[in-house]
Each structure stands twice: as structure tokens, then as C-alpha cells.
Coordinates of C-alpha atoms in Angstrom, one line a residue:
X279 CA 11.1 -20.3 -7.4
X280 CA 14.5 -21.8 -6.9
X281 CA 16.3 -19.2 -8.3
X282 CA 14.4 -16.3 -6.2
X283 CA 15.0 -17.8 -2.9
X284 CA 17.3 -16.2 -1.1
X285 CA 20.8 -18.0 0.7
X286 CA 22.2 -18.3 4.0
X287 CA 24.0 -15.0 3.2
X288 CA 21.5 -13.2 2.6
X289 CA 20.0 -10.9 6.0
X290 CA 17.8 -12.6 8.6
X291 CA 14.9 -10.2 7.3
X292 CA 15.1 -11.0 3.7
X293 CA 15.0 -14.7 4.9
X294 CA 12.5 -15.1 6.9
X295 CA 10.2 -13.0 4.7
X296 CA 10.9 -15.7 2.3
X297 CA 9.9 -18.9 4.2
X298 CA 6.8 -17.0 5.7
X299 CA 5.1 -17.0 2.6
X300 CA 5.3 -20.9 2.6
X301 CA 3.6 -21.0 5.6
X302 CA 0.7 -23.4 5.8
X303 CA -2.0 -20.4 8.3
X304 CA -2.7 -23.0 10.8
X305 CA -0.4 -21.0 13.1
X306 CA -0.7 -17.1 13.6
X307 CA 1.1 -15.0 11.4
X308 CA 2.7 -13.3 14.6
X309 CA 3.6 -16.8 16.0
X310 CA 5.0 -18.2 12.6
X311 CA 7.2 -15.6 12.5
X312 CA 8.9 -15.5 15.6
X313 CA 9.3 -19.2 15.1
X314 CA 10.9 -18.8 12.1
X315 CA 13.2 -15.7 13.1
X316 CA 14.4 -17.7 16.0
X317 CA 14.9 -20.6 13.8
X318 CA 17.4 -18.1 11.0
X319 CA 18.8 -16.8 14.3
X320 CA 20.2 -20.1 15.6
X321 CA 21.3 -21.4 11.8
X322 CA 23.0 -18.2 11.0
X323 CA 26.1 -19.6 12.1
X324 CA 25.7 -23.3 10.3
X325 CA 25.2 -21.9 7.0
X326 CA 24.8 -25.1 4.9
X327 CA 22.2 -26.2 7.4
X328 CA 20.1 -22.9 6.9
X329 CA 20.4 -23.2 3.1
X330 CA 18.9 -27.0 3.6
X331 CA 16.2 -25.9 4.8
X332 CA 15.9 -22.6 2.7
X333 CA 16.0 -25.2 -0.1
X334 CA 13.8 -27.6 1.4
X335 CA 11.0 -25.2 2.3
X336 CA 11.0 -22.7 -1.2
X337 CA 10.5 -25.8 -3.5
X338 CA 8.4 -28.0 -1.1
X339 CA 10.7 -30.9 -0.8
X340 CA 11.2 -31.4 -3.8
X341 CA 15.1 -31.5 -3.9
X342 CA 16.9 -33.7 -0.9
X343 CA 17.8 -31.8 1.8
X344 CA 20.4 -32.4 4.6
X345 CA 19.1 -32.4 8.4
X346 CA 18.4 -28.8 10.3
X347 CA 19.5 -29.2 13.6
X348 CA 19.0 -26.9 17.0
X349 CA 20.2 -27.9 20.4
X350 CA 17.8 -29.7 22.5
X351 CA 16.7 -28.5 25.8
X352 CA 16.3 -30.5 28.8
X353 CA 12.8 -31.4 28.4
X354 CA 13.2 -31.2 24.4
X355 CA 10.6 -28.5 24.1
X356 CA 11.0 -25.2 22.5
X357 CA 9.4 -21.8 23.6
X358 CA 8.3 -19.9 21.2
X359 CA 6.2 -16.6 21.8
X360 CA 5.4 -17.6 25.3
X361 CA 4.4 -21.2 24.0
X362 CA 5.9 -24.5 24.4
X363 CA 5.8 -27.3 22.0
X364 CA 8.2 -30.0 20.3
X365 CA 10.7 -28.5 17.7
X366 CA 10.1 -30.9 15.0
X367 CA 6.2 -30.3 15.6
X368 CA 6.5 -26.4 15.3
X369 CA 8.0 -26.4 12.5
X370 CA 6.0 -29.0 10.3
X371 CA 2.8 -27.6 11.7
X372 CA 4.3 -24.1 10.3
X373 CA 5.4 -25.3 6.7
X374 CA 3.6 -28.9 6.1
X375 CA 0.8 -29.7 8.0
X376 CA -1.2 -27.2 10.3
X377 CA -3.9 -29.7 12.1
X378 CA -0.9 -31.8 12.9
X379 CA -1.1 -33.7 16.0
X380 CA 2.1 -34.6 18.1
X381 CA 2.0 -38.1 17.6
X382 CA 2.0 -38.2 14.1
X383 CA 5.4 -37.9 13.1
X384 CA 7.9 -40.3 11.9
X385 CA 11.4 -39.3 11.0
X386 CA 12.6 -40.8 7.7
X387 CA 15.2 -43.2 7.5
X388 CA 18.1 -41.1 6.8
X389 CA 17.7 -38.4 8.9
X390 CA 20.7 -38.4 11.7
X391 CA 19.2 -36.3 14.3
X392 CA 15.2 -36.6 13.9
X393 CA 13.6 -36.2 17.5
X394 CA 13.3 -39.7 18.6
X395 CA 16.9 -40.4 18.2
X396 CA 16.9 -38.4 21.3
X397 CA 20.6 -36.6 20.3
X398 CA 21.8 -33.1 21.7
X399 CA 20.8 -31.5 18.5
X400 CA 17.2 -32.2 16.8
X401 CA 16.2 -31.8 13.2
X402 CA 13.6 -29.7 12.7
X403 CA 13.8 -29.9 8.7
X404 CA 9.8 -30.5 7.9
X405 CA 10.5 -32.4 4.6
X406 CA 12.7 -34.8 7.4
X407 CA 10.1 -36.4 9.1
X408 CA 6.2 -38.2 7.4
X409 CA 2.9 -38.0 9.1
X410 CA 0.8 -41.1 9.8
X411 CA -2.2 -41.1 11.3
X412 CA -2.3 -42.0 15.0
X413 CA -3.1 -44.8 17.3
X414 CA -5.4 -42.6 19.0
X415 CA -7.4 -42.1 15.8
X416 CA -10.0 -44.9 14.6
X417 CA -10.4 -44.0 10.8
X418 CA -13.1 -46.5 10.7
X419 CA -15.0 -44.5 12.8
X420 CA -14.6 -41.3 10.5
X421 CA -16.7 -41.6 7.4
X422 CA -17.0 -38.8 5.7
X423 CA -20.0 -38.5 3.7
X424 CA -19.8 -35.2 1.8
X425 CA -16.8 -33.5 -0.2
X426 CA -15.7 -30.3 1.5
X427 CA -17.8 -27.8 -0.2
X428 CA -15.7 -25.4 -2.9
X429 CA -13.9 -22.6 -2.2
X430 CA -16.0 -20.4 -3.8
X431 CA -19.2 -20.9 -1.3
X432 CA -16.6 -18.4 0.9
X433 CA -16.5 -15.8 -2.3
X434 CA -20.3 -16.3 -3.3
X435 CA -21.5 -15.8 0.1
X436 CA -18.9 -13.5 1.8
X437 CA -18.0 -10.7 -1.3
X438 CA -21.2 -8.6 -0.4
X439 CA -21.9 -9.5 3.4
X440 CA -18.1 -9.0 4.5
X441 CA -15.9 -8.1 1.5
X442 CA -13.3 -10.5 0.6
X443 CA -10.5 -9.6 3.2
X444 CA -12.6 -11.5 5.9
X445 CA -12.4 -14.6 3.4
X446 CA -9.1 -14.0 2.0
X447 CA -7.2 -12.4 4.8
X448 CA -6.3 -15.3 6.5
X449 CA -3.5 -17.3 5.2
X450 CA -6.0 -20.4 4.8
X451 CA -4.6 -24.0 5.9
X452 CA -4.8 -26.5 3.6
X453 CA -5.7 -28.9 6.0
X454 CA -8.1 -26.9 7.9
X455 CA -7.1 -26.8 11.4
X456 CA -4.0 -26.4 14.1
X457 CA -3.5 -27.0 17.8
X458 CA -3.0 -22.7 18.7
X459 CA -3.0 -23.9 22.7
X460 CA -2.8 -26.4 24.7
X461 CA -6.3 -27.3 24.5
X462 CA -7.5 -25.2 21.6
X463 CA -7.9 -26.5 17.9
X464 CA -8.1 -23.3 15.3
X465 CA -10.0 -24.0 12.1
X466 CA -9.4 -21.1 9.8
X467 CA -11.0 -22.2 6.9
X468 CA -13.4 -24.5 4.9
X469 CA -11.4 -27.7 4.2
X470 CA -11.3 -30.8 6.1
X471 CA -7.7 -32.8 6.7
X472 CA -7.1 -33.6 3.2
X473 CA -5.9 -37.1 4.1
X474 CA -9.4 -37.6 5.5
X475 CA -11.2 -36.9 2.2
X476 CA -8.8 -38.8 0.0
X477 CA -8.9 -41.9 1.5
X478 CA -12.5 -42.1 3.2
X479 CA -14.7 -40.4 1.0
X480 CA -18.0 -42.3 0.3
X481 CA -20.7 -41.1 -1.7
X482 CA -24.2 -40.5 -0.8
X483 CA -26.0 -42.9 -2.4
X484 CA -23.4 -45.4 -0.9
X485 CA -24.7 -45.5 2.2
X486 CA -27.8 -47.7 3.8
X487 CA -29.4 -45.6 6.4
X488 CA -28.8 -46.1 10.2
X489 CA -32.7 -46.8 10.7
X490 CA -35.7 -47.0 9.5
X491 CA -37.4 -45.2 11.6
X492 CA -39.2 -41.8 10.3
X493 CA -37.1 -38.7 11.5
X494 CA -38.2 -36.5 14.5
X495 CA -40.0 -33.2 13.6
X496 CA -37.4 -31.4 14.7
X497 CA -33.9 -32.0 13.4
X498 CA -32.4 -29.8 16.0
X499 CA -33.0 -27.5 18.9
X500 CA -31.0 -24.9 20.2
X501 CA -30.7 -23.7 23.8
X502 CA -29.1 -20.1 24.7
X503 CA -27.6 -19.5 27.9
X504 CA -25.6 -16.4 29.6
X505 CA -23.2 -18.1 32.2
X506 CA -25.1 -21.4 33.6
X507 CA -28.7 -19.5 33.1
X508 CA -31.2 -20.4 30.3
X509 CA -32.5 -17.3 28.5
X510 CA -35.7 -17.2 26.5
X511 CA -37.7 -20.3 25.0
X512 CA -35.8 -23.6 23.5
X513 CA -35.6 -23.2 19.8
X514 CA -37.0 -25.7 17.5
X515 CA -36.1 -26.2 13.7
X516 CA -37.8 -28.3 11.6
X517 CA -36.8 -31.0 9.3
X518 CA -38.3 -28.9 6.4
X519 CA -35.1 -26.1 6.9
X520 CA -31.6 -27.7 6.5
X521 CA -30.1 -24.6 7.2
X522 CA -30.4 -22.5 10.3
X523 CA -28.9 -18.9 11.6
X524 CA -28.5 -18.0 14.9
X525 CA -27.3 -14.7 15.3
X526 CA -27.1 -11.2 17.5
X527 CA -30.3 -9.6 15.7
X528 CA -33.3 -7.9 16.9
X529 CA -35.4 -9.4 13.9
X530 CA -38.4 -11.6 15.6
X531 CA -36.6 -15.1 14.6
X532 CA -38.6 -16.7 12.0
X533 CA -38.2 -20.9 11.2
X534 CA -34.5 -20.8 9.7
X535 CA -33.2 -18.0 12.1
X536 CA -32.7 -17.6 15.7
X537 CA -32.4 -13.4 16.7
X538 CA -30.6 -13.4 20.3
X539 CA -30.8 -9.9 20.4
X540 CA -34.2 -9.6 21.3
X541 CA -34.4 -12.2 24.0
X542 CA -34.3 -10.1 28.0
X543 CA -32.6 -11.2 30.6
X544 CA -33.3 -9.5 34.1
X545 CA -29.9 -10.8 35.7
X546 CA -28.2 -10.0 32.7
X547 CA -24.7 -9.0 33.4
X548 CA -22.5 -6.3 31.7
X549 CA -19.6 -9.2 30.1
X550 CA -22.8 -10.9 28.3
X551 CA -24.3 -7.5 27.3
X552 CA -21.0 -6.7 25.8
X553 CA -20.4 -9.7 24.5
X554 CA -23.6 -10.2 22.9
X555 CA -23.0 -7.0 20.8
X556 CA -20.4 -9.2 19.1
X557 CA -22.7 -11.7 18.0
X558 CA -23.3 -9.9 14.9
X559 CA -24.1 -12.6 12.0
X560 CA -23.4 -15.3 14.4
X561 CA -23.6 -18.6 13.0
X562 CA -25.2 -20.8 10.2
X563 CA -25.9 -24.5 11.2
X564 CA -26.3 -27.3 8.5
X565 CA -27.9 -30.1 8.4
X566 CA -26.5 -32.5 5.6
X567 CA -27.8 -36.5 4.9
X568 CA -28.5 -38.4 8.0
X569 CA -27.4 -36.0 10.2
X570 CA -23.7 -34.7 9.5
X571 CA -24.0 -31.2 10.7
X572 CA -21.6 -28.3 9.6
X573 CA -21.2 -24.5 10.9
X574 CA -20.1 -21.3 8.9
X575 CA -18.8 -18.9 11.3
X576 CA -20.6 -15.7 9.9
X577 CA -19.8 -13.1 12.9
X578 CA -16.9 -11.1 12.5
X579 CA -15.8 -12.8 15.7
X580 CA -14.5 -16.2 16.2
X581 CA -16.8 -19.0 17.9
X582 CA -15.7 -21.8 20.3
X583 CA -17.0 -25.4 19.9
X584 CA -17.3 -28.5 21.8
X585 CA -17.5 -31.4 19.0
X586 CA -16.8 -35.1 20.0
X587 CA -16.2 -35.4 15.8
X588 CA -13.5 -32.9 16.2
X589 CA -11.7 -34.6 19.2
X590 CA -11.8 -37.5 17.4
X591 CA -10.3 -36.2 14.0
X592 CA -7.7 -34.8 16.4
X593 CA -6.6 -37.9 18.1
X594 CA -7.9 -36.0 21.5
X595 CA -9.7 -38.0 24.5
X596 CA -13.9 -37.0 24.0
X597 CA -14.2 -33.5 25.6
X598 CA -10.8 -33.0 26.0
X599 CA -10.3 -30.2 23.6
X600 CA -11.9 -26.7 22.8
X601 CA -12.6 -25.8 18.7
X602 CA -11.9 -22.3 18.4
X603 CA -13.5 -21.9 14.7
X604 CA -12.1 -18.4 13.2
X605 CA -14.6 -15.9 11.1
X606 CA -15.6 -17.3 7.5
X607 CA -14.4 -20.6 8.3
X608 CA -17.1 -23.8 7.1
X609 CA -16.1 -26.6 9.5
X610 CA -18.0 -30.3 9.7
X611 CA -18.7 -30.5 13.5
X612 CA -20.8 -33.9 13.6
X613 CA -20.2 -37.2 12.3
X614 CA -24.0 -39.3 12.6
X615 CA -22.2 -42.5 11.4
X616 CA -18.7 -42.2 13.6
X617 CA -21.7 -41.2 16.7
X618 CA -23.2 -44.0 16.1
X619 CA -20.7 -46.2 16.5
X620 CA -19.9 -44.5 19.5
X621 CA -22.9 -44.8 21.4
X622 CA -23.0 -48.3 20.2
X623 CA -19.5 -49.4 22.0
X624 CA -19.8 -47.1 24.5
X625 CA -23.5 -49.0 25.0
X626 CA -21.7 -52.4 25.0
X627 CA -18.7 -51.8 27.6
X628 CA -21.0 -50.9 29.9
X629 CA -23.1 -53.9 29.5
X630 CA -20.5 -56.1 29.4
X631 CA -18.9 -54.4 32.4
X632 CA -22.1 -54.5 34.5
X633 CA -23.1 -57.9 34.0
X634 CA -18.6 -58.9 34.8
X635 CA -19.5 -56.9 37.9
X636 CA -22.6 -59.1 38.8
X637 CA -20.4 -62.1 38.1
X638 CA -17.8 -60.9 40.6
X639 CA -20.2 -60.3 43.1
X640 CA -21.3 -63.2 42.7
X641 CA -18.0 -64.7 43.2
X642 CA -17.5 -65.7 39.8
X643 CA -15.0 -63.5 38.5
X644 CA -14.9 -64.3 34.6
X645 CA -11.8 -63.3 32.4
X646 CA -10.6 -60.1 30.5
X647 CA -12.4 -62.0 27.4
X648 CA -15.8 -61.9 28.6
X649 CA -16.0 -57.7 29.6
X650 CA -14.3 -56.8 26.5
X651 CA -10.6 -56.7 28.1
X652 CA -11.6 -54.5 31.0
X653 CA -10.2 -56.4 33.7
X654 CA -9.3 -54.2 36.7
X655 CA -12.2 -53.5 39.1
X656 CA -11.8 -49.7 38.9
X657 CA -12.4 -50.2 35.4
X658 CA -15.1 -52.3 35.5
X659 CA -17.2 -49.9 38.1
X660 CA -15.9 -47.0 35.3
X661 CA -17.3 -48.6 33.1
X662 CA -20.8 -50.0 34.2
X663 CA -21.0 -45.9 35.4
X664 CA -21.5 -45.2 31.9
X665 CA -24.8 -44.0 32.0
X666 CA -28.1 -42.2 29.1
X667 CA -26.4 -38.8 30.3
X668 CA -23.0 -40.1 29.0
X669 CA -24.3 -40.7 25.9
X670 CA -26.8 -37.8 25.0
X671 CA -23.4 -35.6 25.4
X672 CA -22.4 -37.5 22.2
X673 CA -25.4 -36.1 20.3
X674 CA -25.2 -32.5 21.7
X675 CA -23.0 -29.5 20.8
X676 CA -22.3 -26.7 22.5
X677 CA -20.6 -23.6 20.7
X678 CA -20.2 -19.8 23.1
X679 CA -19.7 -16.7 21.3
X680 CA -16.7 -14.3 20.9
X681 CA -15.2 -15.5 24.1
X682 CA -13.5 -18.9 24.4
X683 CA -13.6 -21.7 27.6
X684 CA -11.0 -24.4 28.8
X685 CA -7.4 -24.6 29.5
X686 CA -6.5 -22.4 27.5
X687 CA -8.5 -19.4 28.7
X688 CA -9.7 -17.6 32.3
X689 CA -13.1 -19.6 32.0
X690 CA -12.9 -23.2 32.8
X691 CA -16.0 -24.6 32.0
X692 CA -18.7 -22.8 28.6
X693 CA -21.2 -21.9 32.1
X694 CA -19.0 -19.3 33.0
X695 CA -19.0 -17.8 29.0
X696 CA -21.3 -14.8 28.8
X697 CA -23.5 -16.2 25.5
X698 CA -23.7 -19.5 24.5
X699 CA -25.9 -22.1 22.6
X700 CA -26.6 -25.5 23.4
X701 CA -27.9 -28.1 20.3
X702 CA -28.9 -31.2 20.4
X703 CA -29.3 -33.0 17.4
X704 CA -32.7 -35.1 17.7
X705 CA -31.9 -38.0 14.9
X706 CA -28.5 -39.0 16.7
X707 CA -30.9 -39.1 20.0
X708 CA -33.6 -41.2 18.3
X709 CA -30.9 -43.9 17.7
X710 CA -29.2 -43.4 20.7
X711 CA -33.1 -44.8 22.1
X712 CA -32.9 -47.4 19.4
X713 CA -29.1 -48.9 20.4
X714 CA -30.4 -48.8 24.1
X715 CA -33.9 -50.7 23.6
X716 CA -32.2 -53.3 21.1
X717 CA -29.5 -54.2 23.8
X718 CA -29.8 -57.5 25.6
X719 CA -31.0 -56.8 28.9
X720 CA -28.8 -58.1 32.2
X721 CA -29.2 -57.8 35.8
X722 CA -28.5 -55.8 37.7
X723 CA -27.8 -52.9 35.0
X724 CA -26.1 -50.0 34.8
X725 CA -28.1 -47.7 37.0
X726 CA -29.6 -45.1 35.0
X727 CA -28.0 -46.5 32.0
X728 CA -31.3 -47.4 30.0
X729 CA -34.4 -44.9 28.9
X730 CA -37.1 -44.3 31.2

């Protein structure tokens, strides 16, 4: 490949075609590219510098390469496209690694103008800087139980519903996902952050269950709203289906499928009826081990998700963040044994912060120790507010069709989406009951905090 790649005298054009087909497909192809051209633009004139990176992207890092530098700009961000992000983060998200989170980078050693170093110019060679995982990530709390599934579930599945350019026409990301947004994660295809699988993989049969308790009938049920209005029945699906469709179908839904299409809405406005005729194969839900649930994106449109798994994996604060998961995509959305955890911490700071509370009232005011290190009184009455609804959101998700929510969009909350599904997941709620009934009770509680 060495010898095909082109040189800094080569023409932008030739270049830039060049290092776009090393791109990674977490970004869009339109959004690569003018990253890249303006990138080739500024290094026209430091020659050497544009054939460091020419090397150092066309064979991967495999050869040393000296630093790529741009001038920084007064808040050290770059637009690109309309978009505003750190240099050094562009970049590596465009050639290296696509779900890359901000805080992950580290220059190496003998790079002389990485990011940090905080000179006029910044290197924004990918093959400068290493990715470790961030503080804001707990990989204890990330145990993956199953291996991505193969590739070829995409071909099987997709070659006769949607031909293969819906599967193959994206430039898939071997890690899975990007930030597109501010707020938005992309997921454009079926892997999960490889780092994830090689180092926290556990088998199956590895694993003791979380109770003993017999599942609920119902693994799942699913909710559709238009805007903040319930339409038709709640829609139950049994432990005996593992998989479950919900699409935009007139069909009269049977066990394992959901048809929107038929359900009437009197107040039904013209954005939902639009949008609804965009549903089209909708999605496929599974249900895998204790309660790990992935979706297939099977519409030719993309789907928006809120998943307290994915804000994790992303180093984002719970519900901070909106998943926008792209057609033909097979993304895990729930974690049973990272919720679990959750719930149980989340269970515990409020108890410890309620009964610190009672102390101070009291006039005993104990130490950081004793309430888990939260010691300021705002965080204490934060904390003790922790209450059942606070914790049922960790067992539900919520996915809207064809048209996205958050900061990144015109719609600030999924209410104001024209179609969307609520799910909750019934085992993570059974043990959300357990962790609250085998907590040591203290007076006075967290109001509203324990089950009826």
C-alpha cells in the first residue's frame, strides 16, 4: 500500500481520496471529507508534515511518523462543517477510533506539540496520541456476556429483505459507534467497542444468576406513544419469544410482533401520520441470558435510543446522551449485570444519605465516612431524593422512530417525537423490588424511595 499512496506533491484531490478510504465510518462520509480537505489544505505548504501523516495513515502506523501540526485557535477547537470539536479528537475519531470519547486520549511521549502541551500549533497525527479508557467509565460495571454476533447475521438476514447496499453501504466502524453531535452517539453497525470484548468477555456458563427467583411472565412490555399520548393497548411479550418486532404494519400483531400501523388515534396529527409511514420494518428487540437486550434497526430509517448501558460505555452522565442507531445496525442496549449494580449503589447512597440526614437533624452530624463521602448538605438532600421512579428509569428504554430528540435536534424531550415506544424490561424490575426489600431499613427514609 506504501508504494500506491500518493505524496505531498501530489493534488489535494488525489490526496484526500487516498486517506478517505482509511476512514474508520463512525463520522459521515460528507463530514470526513471536509475534515480531511481542510486538513491537506493547511499542510500543503509544510510538505514533510503532510507526507507524515500521508505515511502514518496509508500503512496504519506502522512506520514512525513525525508530528502534524495546525495552528490552534483561541478556544483550541476546530470547526469543521458547521461542527466544533478538539483537533486531535476529529481526526482520530476519523482514522482510529470512531466511538472515541474526548477524554480518552493521551499523547505519546515524543510527540512535541500533542494537545495538552497547550503550544500555538497542535498535532493532530492519530498514530501520535493512545486511547485509555476514562475516569468516567467503570469497566467493572460493563460485563459483557455475549460475543458480538458475526457479520454475516447482516448478510443472512438483510440480502433478501433490503439488498446488501443497506448492510454494506455504510463504511462500517470497527468499533461500533461515534459522537455525530453534541449529544448524539451514531452506531452504524453490529460491533461493540472492540476493547470492551477483548478484555471483559465472560462466557455464559460463567456466570451465577442475579436471583433465584422464577422470571416474570413477561420479559418485556412495550408502550407506543405519538407526542406525550398513549396510543392503543400496552404490549406484552412473553418469556417463551426472545425475539420481538415492532414495526409500521397493518398485520393484526401476533406474540413476537407488534403492527403500529393498525393502532387509531383520534388526535392523531399530520408529523406522526407522516412519520409513522417510515416505520416500515421498525425494529427487532432481543432478549439474550438474564436479560441483556439488543436491537436490529430493521426500518430503512434510523431509530433514536435512550440506553443508560450506552451512556455508560460512552463515559456520559445517565441520560445525558441520545443513541441515534443507523439502518441494519445490531447494537446491545442493556446490560442486566452493569443495571444491577446500578440500582444497587444508587439504593445504598440514598440510604446512607437519608439516615446522615437524620443524624444531622438530630444534631449529630457524622463524617464523609459514614454517607459514603457525600458530605455537603445539598448532596446529602440529592441524594436521600433518590427515589423507586429514579430507579425504574434504569430498567426502561425508550427508542422514537425516524425522528431524533435532545440537544442535538428541534425536539427537546422523546414527548414531543411524533412515534415512539416505551420498554420496560420486567426481570431488571423484579430485582430492582429484590435490592429494595433486602435493604436495611432506617428512619425516617427516603420518601417514596421503597415499594408500596
Amino acid at each position: 500500500m506504501g508504494s500506491q499512496a500518493p505524496t505531498s506533491a501530489d493534488a489535494c484531490l488525489s490526496i484526500v481520496h487516498s486517506l478517505m478510504c482509511h476512514r474508520q465510518g463512525g463520522e459521515s462520509e460528507s463530514f470526513a471529507k471536509r475534515a480531511i480537505e481542510s486538513l491537506v489544505k493547511k499542510l500543503k505548504e509544510k510538505r514533510d508534515e503532510l507526507d507524515s501523516l500521508i505515511t502514518a495513515i496509508t500503512t496504519n502506523g506502522a512506520h514512525p511518523s513525525k508530528c502534524v501540526t495546525i495552528q490552534r485557535t483561541l478556544d483550541g477547537r476546530l470547526q469543521v462543517a458547521g461542527r466544533k470539536g478538539f483537533p486531535h479528537v476529529i481526526y482520530a475519531r476519523i482514522w482510529r477510533w470512531p466511538d472515541l470519547h474526548k477524554n480518552e486520549l493521551k499523547h505519546v511521549k515524543y510527540c512535541q506539540y500533542a494537545f495538552d502541551l497547550k503550544q500555538d500549533s497542535v498535532c493532530v497525527n492519530p498514530y501520535h496520541y493512545e486511547r485509555v479508557v476514562s475516569p468516567g467509565i467503570d469497566l467493572s460495571g460493563l460485563t459483557i456476556q455475549h460475543a458480538a454476533p458475526p457479520t454475516r447475521l447482516v448478510k443472512d438476514e438483510y440480502g433478501s429483505d433490503i439488498g446488501m447496499e443497506g448492510a454494506s453501504s455504510q463504511h462500517a466502524a470497527p468499533e461500533g459507534a461515534t459522537w455525530t453531535g453534541n449529544n448524539t452517539a451514531t452506531y452504524t453497525q453490529n460491533l461493540e467497542p472492540q476493547y470492551w470484548n477483548n478484555n471483559h468477555l465472560q462466557s455464559q456458563e460463567m456466570l451465577t444468576p442475579l436471583t433465584n427467583q422464577p422470571p416474570p411472565e413477561f420479559w418485556c412490555t412495550i408502550t407506543y406513544f405519538e407526542l406525550d399520548q398513549q396510543v392503543g393497548e400496552t404490549f406484552k411479550v412473553p418469556y417463551s419469544y426472545s425475539t420481538v418486532k415492532v414495526d409500521g404494519y397493518t398485520d393484526p400483531s401476533s406474540l413476537d410482533r407488534f403492527c403500529l400501523g393498525q393502532l387509531s388515534n383520534v388526535h392523531r396529527t399530520e408529523a406522526s401520520e407522516r412519520a409513522r409511514l417510515h416505520i416500515g420494518k421498525g425494529v427487532q428487540l432481543d432478549y439474550r441470558g438474564e436479560g441483556d437486550v439488543w436491537i436490529r434497526c430493521v426500518s430503512d430509517h434510523s431509530v433514536f435510543v435512550q440506553s443508560y448501558y450506552l451512556d455508560r460505555e460512552a463515559g456520559r452522565a445517565p441520560g445525558d446522551a441520545v443513541h441515534k442507531i443507523y439502518p441494519s445496525a445490531y447494537i446491545k442496549v442493556f446490560d442486566i449485570r452493569q443495571c444491577h449494580r446500578q440500582m444497587q449503589q444508587q439504593a445504598a447512597t440514598a440510604q446512607a444519605a437519608a439516615a446522615a440526614q437524620a443524624a444531622a437533624v438530630a444534631g449529630n452530624v457524622p463524617g464523609p465516612a459514614s454517607v459514603g463521602g457525600i458530605a455537603p448538605a445539598v448532596g446529602l438532600s440529592a441524594a436521600a431524593g433518590i427515589g423507586v421512579d429514579d430507579l425504574r428509569r434504569l430498567c426502561i428504554l425508550r427508542l422514537s422512530f425516524v425522528k431524533g430528540w435532545g440537544p442535538d435536534y428541534p425536539r427537546h424531550s422523546i414527548k414531543e417525537t411524533p412515534c415512539w415506544i416505551e420498554v420496560q424490561l420486567h426481570r431488571p424490575l423484579q430485582l430492582l423490588d429484590e435490592v429494595l426489600q433486602t435493604m436495611p431499613l432506617s428512619d425516617p427514609r427516603p420518601r417514596g424511595f421503597f415499594l408500596g
